[in-house]
Tab-separated table of C-alpha atoms and ligand atoms in Angstrom:
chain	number	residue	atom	x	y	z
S	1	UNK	CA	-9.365	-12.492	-9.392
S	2	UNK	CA	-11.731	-12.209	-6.547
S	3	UNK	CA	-11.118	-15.609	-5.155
S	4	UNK	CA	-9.943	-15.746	-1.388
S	5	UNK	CA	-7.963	-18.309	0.143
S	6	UNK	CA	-8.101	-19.658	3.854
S	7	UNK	CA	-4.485	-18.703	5.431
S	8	UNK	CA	-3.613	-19.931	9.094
S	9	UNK	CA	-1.799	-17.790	11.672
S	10	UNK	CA	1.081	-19.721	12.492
S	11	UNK	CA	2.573	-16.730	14.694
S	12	UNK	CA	2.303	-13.406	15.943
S	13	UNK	CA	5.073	-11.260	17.201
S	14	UNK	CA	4.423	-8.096	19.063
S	15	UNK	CA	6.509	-5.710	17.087
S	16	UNK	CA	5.751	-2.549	19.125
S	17	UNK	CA	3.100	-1.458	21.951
S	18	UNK	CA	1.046	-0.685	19.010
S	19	UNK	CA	1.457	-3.303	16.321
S	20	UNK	CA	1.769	-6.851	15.762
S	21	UNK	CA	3.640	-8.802	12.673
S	22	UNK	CA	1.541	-12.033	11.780
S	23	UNK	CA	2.760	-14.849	9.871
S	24	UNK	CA	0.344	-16.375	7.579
S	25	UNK	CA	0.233	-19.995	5.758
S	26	UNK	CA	-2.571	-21.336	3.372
S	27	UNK	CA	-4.201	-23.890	4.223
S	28	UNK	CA	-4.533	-25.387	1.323
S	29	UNK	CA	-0.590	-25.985	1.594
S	30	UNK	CA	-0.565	-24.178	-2.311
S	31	UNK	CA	2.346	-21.085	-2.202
S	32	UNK	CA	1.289	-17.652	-2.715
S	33	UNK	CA	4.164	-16.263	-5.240
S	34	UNK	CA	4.552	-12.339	-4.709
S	35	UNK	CA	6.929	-9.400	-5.250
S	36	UNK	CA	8.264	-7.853	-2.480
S	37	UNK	CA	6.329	-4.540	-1.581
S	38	UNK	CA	3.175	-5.985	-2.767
S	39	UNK	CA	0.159	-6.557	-0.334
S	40	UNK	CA	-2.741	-9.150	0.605
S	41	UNK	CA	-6.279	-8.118	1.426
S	42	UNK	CA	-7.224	-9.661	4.291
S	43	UNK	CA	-11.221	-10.448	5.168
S	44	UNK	CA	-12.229	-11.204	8.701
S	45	UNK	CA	-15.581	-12.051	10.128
S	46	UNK	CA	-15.597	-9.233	12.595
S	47	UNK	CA	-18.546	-9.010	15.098
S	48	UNK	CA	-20.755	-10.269	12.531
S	49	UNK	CA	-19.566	-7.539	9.748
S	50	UNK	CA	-16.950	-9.471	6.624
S	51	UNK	CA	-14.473	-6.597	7.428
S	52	UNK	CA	-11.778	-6.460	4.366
S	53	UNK	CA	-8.215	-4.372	4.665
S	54	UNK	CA	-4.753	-4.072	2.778
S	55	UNK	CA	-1.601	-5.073	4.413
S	56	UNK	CA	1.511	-5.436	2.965
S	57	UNK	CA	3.565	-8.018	2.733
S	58	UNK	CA	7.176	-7.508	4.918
S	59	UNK	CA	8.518	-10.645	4.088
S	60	UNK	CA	10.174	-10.935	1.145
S	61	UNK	CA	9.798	-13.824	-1.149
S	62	UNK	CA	13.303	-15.260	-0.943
S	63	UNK	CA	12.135	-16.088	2.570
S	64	UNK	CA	9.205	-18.061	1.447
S	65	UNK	CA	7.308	-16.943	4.327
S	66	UNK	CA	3.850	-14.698	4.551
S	67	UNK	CA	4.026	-12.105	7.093
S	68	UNK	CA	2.148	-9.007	7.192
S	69	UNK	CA	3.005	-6.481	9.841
S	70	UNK	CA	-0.647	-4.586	11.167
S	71	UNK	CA	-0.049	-1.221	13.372
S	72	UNK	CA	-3.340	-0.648	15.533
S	73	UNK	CA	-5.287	2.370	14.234
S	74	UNK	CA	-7.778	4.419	16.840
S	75	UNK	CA	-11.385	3.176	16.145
S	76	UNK	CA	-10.030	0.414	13.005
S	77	UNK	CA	-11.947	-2.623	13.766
S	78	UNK	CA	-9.658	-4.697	11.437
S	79	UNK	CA	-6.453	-3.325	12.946
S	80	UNK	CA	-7.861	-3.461	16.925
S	81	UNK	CA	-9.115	-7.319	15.911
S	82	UNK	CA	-5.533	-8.530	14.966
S	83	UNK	CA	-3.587	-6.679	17.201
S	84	UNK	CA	-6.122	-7.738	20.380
S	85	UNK	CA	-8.376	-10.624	19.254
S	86	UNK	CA	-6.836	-12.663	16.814
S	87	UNK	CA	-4.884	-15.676	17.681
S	88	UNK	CA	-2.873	-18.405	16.505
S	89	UNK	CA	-4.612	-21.313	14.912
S	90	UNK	CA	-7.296	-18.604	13.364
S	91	UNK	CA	-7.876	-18.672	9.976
S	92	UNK	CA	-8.030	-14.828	7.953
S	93	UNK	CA	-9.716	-15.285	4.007
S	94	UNK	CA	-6.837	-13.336	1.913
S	95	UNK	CA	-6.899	-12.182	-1.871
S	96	UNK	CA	-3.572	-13.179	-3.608
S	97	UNK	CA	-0.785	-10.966	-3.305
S	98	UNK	CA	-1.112	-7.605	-5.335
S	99	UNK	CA	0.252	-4.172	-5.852
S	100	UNK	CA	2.408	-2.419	-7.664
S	101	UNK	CA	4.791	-0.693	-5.219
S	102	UNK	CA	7.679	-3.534	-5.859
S	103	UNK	CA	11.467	-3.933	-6.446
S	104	UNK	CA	12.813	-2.280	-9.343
S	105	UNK	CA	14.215	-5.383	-11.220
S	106	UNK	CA	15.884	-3.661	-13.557
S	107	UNK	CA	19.803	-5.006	-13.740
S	108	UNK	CA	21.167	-1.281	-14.322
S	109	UNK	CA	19.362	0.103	-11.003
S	110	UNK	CA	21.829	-1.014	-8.204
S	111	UNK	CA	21.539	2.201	-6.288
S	112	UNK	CA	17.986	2.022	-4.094
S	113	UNK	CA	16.891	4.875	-1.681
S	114	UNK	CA	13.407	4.511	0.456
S	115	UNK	CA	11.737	6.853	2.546
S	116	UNK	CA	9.142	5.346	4.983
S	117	UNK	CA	7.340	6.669	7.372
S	118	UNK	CA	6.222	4.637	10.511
S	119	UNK	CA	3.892	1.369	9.500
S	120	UNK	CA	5.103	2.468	6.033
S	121	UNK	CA	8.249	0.321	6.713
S	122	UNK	CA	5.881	-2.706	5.609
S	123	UNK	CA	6.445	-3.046	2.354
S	124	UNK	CA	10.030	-1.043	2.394
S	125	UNK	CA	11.860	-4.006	4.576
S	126	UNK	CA	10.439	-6.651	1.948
S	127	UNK	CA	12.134	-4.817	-0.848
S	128	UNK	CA	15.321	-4.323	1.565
S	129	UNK	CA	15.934	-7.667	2.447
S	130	UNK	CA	14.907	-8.457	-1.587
S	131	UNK	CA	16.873	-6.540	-3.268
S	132	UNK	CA	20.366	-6.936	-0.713
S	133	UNK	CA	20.202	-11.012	-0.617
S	134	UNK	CA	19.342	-11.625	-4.112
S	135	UNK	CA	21.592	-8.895	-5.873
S	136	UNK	CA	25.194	-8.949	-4.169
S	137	UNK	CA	26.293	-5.533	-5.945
S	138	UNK	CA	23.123	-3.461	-4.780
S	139	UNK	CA	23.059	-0.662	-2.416
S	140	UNK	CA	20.371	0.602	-0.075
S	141	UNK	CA	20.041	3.441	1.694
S	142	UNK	CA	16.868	4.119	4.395
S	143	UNK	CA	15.422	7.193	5.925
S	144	UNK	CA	12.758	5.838	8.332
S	145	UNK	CA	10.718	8.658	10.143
S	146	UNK	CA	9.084	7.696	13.893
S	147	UNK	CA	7.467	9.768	16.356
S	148	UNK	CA	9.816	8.208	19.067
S	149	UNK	CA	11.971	5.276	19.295
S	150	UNK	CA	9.160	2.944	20.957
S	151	UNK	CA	7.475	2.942	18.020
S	152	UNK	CA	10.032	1.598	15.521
S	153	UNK	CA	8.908	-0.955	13.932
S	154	UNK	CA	10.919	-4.070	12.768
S	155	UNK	CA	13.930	-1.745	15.157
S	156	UNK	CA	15.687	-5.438	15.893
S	157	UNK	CA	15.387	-6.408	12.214
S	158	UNK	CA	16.887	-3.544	10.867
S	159	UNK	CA	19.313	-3.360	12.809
S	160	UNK	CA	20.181	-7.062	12.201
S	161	UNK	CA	19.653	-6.040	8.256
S	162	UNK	CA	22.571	-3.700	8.942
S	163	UNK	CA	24.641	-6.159	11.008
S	164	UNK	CA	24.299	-8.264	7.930
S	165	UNK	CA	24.713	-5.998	5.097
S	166	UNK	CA	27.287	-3.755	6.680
S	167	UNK	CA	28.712	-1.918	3.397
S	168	UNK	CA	25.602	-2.024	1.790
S	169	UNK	CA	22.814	-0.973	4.137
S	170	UNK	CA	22.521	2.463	5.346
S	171	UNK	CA	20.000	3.693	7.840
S	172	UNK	CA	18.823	6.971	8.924
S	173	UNK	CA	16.238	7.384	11.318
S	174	UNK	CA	13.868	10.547	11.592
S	175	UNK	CA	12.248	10.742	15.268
S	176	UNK	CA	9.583	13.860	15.105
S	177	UNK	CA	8.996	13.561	18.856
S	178	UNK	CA	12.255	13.008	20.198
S	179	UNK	CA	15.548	14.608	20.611
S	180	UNK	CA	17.986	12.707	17.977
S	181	UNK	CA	21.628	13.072	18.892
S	182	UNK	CA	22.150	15.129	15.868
S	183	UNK	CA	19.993	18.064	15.389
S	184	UNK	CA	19.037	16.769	11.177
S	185	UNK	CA	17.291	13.747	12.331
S	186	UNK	CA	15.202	15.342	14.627
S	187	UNK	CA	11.693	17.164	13.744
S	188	UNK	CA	9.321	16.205	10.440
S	189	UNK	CA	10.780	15.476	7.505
S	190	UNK	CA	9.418	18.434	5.403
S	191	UNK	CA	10.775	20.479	2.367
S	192	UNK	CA	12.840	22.335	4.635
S	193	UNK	CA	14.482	19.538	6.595
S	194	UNK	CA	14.687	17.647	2.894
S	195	UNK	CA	16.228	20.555	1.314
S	196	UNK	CA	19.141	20.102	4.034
S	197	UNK	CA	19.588	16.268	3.899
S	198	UNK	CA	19.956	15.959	0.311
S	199	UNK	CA	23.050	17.798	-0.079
S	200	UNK	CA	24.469	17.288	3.434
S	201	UNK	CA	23.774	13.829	3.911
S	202	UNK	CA	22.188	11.987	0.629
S	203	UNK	CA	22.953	12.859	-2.627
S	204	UNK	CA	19.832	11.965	-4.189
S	205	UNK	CA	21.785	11.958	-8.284
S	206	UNK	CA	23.522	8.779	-6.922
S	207	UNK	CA	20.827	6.551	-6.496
S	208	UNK	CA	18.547	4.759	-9.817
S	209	UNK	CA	15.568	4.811	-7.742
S	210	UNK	CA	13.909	5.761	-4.719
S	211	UNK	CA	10.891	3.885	-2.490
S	212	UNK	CA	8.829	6.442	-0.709
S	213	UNK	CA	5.826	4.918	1.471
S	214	UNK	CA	4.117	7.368	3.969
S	215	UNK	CA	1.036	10.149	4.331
S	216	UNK	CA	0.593	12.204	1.198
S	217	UNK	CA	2.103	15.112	2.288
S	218	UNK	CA	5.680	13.223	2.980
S	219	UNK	CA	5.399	11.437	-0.071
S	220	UNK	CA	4.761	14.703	-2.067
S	221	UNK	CA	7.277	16.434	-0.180
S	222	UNK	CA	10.455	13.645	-0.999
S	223	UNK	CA	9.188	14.040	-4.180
S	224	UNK	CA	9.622	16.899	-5.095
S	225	UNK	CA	12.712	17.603	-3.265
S	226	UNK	CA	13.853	14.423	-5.250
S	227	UNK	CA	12.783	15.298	-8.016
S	228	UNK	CA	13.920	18.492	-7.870
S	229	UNK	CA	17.598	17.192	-6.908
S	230	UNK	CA	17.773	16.053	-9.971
S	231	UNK	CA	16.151	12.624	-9.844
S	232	UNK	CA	13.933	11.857	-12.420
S	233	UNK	CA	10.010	11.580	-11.689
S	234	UNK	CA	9.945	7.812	-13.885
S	235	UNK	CA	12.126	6.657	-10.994
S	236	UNK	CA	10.291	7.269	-7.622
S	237	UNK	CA	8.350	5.282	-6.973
S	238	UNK	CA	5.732	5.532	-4.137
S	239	UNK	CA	3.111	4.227	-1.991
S	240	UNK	CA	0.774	6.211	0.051
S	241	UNK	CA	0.088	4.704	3.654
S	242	UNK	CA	-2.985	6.418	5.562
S	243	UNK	CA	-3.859	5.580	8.867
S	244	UNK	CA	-7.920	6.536	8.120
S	245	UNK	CA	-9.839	3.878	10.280
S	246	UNK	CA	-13.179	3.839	7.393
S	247	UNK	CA	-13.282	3.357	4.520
S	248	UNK	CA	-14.864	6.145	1.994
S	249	UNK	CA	-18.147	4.889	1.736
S	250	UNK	CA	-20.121	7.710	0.062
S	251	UNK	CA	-19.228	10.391	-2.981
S	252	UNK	CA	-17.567	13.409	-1.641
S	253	UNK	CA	-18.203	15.018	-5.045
S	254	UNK	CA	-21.012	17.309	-5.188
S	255	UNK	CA	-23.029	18.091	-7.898
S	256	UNK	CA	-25.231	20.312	-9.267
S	257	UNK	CA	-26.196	18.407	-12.852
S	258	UNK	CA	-30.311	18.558	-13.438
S	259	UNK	CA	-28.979	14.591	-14.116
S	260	UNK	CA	-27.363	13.947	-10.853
S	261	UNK	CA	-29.845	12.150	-9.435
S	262	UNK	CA	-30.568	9.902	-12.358
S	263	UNK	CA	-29.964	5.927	-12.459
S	264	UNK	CA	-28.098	4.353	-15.325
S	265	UNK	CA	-27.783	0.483	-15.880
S	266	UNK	CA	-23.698	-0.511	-15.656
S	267	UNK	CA	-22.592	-3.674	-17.027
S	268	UNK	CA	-20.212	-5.528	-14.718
S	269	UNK	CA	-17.877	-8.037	-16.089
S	270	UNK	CA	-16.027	-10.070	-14.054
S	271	UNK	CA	-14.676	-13.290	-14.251
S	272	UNK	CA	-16.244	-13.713	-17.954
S	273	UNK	CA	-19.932	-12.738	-16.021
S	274	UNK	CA	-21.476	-9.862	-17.122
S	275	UNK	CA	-24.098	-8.581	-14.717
S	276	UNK	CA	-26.118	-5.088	-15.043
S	277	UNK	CA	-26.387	-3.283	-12.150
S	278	UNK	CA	-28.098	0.027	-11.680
S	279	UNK	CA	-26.288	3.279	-10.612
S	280	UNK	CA	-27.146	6.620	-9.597
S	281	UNK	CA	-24.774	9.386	-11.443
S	282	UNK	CA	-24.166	10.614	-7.955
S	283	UNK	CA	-23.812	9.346	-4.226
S	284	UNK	CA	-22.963	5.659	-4.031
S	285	UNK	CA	-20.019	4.847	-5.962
S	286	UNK	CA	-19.956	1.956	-8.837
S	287	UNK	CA	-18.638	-0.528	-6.282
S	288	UNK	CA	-20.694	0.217	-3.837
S	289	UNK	CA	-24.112	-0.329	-5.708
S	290	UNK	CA	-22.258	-3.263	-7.398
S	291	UNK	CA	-21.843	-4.862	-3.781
S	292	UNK	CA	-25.166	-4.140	-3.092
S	293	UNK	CA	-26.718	-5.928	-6.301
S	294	UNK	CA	-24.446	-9.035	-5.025
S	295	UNK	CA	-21.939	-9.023	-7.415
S	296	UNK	CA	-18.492	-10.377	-5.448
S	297	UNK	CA	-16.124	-7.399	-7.064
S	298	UNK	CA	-12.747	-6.983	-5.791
S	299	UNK	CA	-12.069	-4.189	-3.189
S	300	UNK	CA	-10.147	-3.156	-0.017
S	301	UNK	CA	-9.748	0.284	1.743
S	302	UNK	CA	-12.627	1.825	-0.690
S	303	UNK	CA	-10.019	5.171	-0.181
S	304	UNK	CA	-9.150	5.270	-3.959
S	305	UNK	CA	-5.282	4.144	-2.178
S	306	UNK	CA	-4.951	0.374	-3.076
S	307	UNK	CA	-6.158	-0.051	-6.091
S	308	UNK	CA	-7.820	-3.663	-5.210
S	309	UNK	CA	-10.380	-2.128	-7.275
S	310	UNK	CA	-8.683	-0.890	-10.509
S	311	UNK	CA	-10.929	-2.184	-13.547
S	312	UNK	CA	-11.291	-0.808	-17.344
S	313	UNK	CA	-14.347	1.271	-18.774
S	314	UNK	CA	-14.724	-1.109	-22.306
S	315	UNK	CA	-17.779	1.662	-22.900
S	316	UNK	CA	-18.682	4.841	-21.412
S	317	UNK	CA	-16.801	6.530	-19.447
S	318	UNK	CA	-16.963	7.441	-15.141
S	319	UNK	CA	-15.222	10.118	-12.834
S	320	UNK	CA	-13.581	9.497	-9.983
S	321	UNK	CA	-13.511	11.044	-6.719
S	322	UNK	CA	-9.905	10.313	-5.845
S	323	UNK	CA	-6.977	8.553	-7.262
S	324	UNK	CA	-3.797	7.988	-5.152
S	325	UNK	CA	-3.439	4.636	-7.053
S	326	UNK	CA	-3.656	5.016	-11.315
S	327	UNK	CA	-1.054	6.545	-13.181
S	328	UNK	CA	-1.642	9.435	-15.184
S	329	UNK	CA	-1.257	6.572	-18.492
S	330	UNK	CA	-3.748	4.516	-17.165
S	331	UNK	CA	-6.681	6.530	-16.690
S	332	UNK	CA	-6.162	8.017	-20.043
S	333	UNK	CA	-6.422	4.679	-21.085
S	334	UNK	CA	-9.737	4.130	-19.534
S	335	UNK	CA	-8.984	2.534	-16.090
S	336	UNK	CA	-10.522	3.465	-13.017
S	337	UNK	CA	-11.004	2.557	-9.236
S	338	UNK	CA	-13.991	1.597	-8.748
S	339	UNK	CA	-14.629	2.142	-5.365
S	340	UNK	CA	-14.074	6.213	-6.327
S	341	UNK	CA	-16.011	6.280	-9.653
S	342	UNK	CA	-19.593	7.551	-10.651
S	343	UNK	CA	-21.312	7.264	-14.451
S	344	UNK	CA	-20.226	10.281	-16.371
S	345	UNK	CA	-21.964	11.398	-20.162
S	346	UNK	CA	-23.374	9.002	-22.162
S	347	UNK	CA	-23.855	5.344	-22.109
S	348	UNK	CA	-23.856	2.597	-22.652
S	349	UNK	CA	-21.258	1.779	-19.566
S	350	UNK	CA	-19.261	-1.079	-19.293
S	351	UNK	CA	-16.980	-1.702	-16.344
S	352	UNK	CA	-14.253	-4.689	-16.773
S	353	UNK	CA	-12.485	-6.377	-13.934
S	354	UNK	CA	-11.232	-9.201	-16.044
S	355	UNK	CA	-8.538	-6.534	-18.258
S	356	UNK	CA	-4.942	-7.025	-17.294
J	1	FES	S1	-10.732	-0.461	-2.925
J	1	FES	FE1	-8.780	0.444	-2.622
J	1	FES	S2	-8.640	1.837	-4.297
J	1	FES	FE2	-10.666	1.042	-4.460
């Protein structure tokens, strides 16, 4: 599970003044299978640090191709390395492909909506081009927000995508920064904008499932207005995107407990290894002191967003920070991100990284 591969950069493309698409192949010549809208961690040796981020994938996998598209943050030392430093011939270590933000493969859902906004297009165009060259009766329809039209990503490609898929591709774009020839398209795309386009323009009751991938507030903004449309919650889907340059490294949770300060022993098990590493109830998370004890466990943005991290609590039990990535289901069942979580109550704890 927290095995990286070598990959080669076979190309880069520069997709917009401010980001670069690279195409990846493993050395070892062995394919990585994937999903389209999942994602590869990426580690780079990066002025001495291992540097690790999340990218998705925005090739899909009927291309047979890995390219991940990487939009250069202010002050991201992963982001500034590929789109300034890195070349072709270099050699990035990469996770396999994960994430759960993928294609509805369900044969009923034929009607697909997605709402990116900017880099959030990543994983989006992998599920377009999926979902229109593999299913012949499928429909998509995108709403892609951009400050201004220089920084469209994939621009060409989509507009290819629509040359290609004339009857079935539909695209909207949302410029916050620029005039738009029609008055809708222009400004952010908040409640007020969405409680206009969904009865004007998009009738959200005609579509089995919608892709949202953007900052919170968008996504919890299409939801709702979604939602409240008449869409049911089961079938949007989403993916937040943030453009934070570090990761969270410490707890933001404060705490007042006569126990806060206290160290309990955690059992780690991964990859059938069980290692016991010791943990303060507050501060450092349960990743972070596992790292430190040298124990190699799985992990990306440390944000509590990719869910690199996600692992069961077999005993004990831990609280978490944040959670942009767990559903509701899954943390009653026990599962956590690591990265976000701290020993809570009584022992003995067990964190798994080898449950499904
Ligand atoms: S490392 Fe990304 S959610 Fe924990």
């Amino acid at each position: 599970m927290s095995k990286f591969q070598t990959l080669r950069v076979t190309e880069i493309c520069r997709e917009t003044s401010e980001s670069v698409s690279i195409l990846l192949e493993p050395v070892s010549g062995e394919s990585f299978i994937f999903l389209a809208g999942q994602y590869l961690t990426l580690l780079a040796k990066i002025d001495g640090d291992d540097v690790r981020r999340s990218y998705s994938l925005c090739s899909s996998p009927s291309e047979g191709v890995l390219r991940v598209a990487v939009k250069e943050v202010p002050g991201g030392k992963f982001s500034t390395f590929c789109n300034r430093v890195l070349a072709v011939g270099d050699t990035l270590e990469s996770l396999p492909p994960d994430g759960r933000f993928t294609r509805d493969f369900n044969d009923s859902v034929k009607n697909h909506l997605a709402i990116a906004a900017g880099s959030g297009i990543t994983p989006v165009i992998s599920i377009i081009k999926d979902v229109l060259s593999t299913d012949l009766s499928a429909k998509f329809a995108l709403c892609y927000v951009n400050k201004e039209t220089s920084s469209i990503i994939f621009k060409d490609e989509l507009s290819d995508l629509k040359d290609t898929y004339l009857e079935r591709l539909q695209l909207f774009n949302f410029l916050t920064r620029e005039p738009a020839e029609i008055e809708l398209f222009s400004g952010r795309l908040d409640s007020k904008r969405l409680s206009r386009i969904f009865p004007e323009v998009i009738s959200p009751s005609s579509f089995d499932v919608a892709y949202l991938c953007g900052p919170e507030s968008m996504i919890s903004d299409c939801r709702t207005a979604l939602t409240g449309a008449g869409m049911p919650d089961s079938a949007v889907k989403y993916e937040l995107f943030t453009s934070s340059s570090d990761p969270v490294k410490e707890s933001s949770v404060e705490t007042t407990s006569s126990t806060s300060g206290e160290e309990v022993e955690v059992s780690i098990v991964l990859d059938g290894i069980t290692t016991q590493v010791s943990v303060k109830r507050s501060g450092k998370s349960i990743l972070q002191a596992a790292l430190d004890s040298g124990v190699d466990v799985p992990f990306s943005c440390q944000g509590g967003v990719c869910c690199t991290c996600r692992c069961k609590m077999t005993s004990g039990s831990a609280s978490m920070d944040i959670n942009f990535a767990l559903e509701e289901e899954e943390v009653e069942n026990g599962y956590v991100l690591a990265c976000q979580s701290h020993p809570e109550g009584d022992g003995p704890f067990v964190m798994d990284f080898d449950q499904p």
